[in-house]
Short mmCIF file of C-alpha atoms in Angstrom, two decimals:
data_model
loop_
_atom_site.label_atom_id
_atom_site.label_comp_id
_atom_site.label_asym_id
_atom_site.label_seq_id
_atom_site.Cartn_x
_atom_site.Cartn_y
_atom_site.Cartn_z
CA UNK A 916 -23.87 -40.59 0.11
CA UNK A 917 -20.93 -39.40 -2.04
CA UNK A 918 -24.10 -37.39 -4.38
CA UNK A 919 -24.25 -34.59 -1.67
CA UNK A 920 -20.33 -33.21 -2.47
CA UNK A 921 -20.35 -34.35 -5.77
CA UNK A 922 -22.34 -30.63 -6.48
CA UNK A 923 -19.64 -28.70 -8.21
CA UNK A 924 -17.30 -30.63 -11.04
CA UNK A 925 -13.92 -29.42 -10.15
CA UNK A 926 -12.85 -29.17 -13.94
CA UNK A 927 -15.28 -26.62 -14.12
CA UNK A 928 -13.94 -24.18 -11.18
CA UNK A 929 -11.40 -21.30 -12.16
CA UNK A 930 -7.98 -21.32 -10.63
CA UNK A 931 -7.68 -18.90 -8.00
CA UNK A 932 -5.23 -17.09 -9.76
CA UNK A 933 -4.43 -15.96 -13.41
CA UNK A 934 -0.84 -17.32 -13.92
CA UNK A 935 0.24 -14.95 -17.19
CA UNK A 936 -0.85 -12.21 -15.46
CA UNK A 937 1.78 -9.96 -15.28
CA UNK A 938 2.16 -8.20 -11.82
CA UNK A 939 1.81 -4.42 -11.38
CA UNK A 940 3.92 -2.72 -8.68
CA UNK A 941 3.39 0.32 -7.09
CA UNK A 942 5.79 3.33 -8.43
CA UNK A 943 5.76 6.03 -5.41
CA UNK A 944 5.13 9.61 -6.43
CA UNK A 945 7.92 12.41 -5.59
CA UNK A 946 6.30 15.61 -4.61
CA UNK A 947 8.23 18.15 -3.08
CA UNK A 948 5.82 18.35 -0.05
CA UNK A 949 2.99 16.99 1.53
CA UNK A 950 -0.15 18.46 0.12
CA UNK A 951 -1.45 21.78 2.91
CA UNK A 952 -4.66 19.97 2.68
CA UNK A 953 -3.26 16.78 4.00
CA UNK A 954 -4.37 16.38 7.71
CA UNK A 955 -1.53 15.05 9.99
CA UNK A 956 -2.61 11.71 11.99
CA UNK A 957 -1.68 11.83 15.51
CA UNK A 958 0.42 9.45 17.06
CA UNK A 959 2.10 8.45 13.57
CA UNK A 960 5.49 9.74 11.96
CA UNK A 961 4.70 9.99 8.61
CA UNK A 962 0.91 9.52 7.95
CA UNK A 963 -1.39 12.24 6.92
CA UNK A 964 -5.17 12.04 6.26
CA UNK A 965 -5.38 13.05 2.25
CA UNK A 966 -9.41 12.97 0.76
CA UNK A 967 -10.45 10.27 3.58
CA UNK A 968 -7.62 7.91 2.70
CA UNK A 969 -4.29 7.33 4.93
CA UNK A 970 -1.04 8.42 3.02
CA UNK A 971 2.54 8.03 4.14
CA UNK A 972 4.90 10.79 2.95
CA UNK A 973 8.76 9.69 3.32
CA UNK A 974 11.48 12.69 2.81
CA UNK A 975 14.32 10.76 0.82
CA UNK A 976 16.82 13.53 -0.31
CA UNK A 977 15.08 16.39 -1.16
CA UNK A 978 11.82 15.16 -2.30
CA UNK A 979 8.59 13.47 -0.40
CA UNK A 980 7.57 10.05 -1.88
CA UNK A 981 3.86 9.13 -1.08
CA UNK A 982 2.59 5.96 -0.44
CA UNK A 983 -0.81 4.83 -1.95
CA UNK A 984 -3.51 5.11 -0.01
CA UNK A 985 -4.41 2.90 2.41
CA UNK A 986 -7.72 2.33 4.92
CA UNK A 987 -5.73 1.92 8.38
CA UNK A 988 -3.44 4.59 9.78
CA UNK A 989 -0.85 1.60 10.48
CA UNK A 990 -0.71 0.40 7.18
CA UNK A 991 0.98 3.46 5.67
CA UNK A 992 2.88 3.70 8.79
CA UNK A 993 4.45 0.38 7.59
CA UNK A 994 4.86 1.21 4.15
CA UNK A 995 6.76 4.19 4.95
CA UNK A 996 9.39 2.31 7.95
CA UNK A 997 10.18 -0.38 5.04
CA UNK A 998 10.33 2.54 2.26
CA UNK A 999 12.92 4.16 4.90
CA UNK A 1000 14.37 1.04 5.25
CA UNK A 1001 14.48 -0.15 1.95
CA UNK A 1002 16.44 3.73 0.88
CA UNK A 1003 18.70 3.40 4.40
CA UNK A 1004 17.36 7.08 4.93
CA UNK A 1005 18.77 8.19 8.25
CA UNK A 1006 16.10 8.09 11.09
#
């Protein structure tokens, strides 16, 4: 009976994650302005449709920082409230 999950040797299975790795964070660019052929997204603050991606472009002082891009208009939505958050830009 015990045959049937005995099919994989767990000494044999990876871990799920690399533990030397060393972990890459995401730098946002400063541009002066959002690109003109960015598309602004309805309904959202700071997101802008940029080559089929969703962007988020933040003002902090006098320069833009962009978020990468993500698939869901929300997404950079979020990325941009915690960037504003994280700079304590005024709303």
């Amino acid at each position: 009976m015990l045959q049937e999950f005995a099919l994989v040797n767990p000494s044999l299975m990876k871990p799920l994650r690399q533990q030397n790795r060393q972990v890459i964070s995401y730098v946002p660019r400063v541009e002066p302005a959002p690109p003109d052929h960015a598309l602004k997204v309805d309904g959202f603050r700071d997101v802008w449709m940029l080559r089929g991606k969703y962007v988020a472009f933040v003002l902090i002082g006098e320069h833009f920082r962009r978020s990468p891009a993500f698939t869901v208009p929300e997404s950079a939505q979020r990325w941009a409230m915690q960037t504003r958050q994280d700079e304590e830009v005024e709303e």
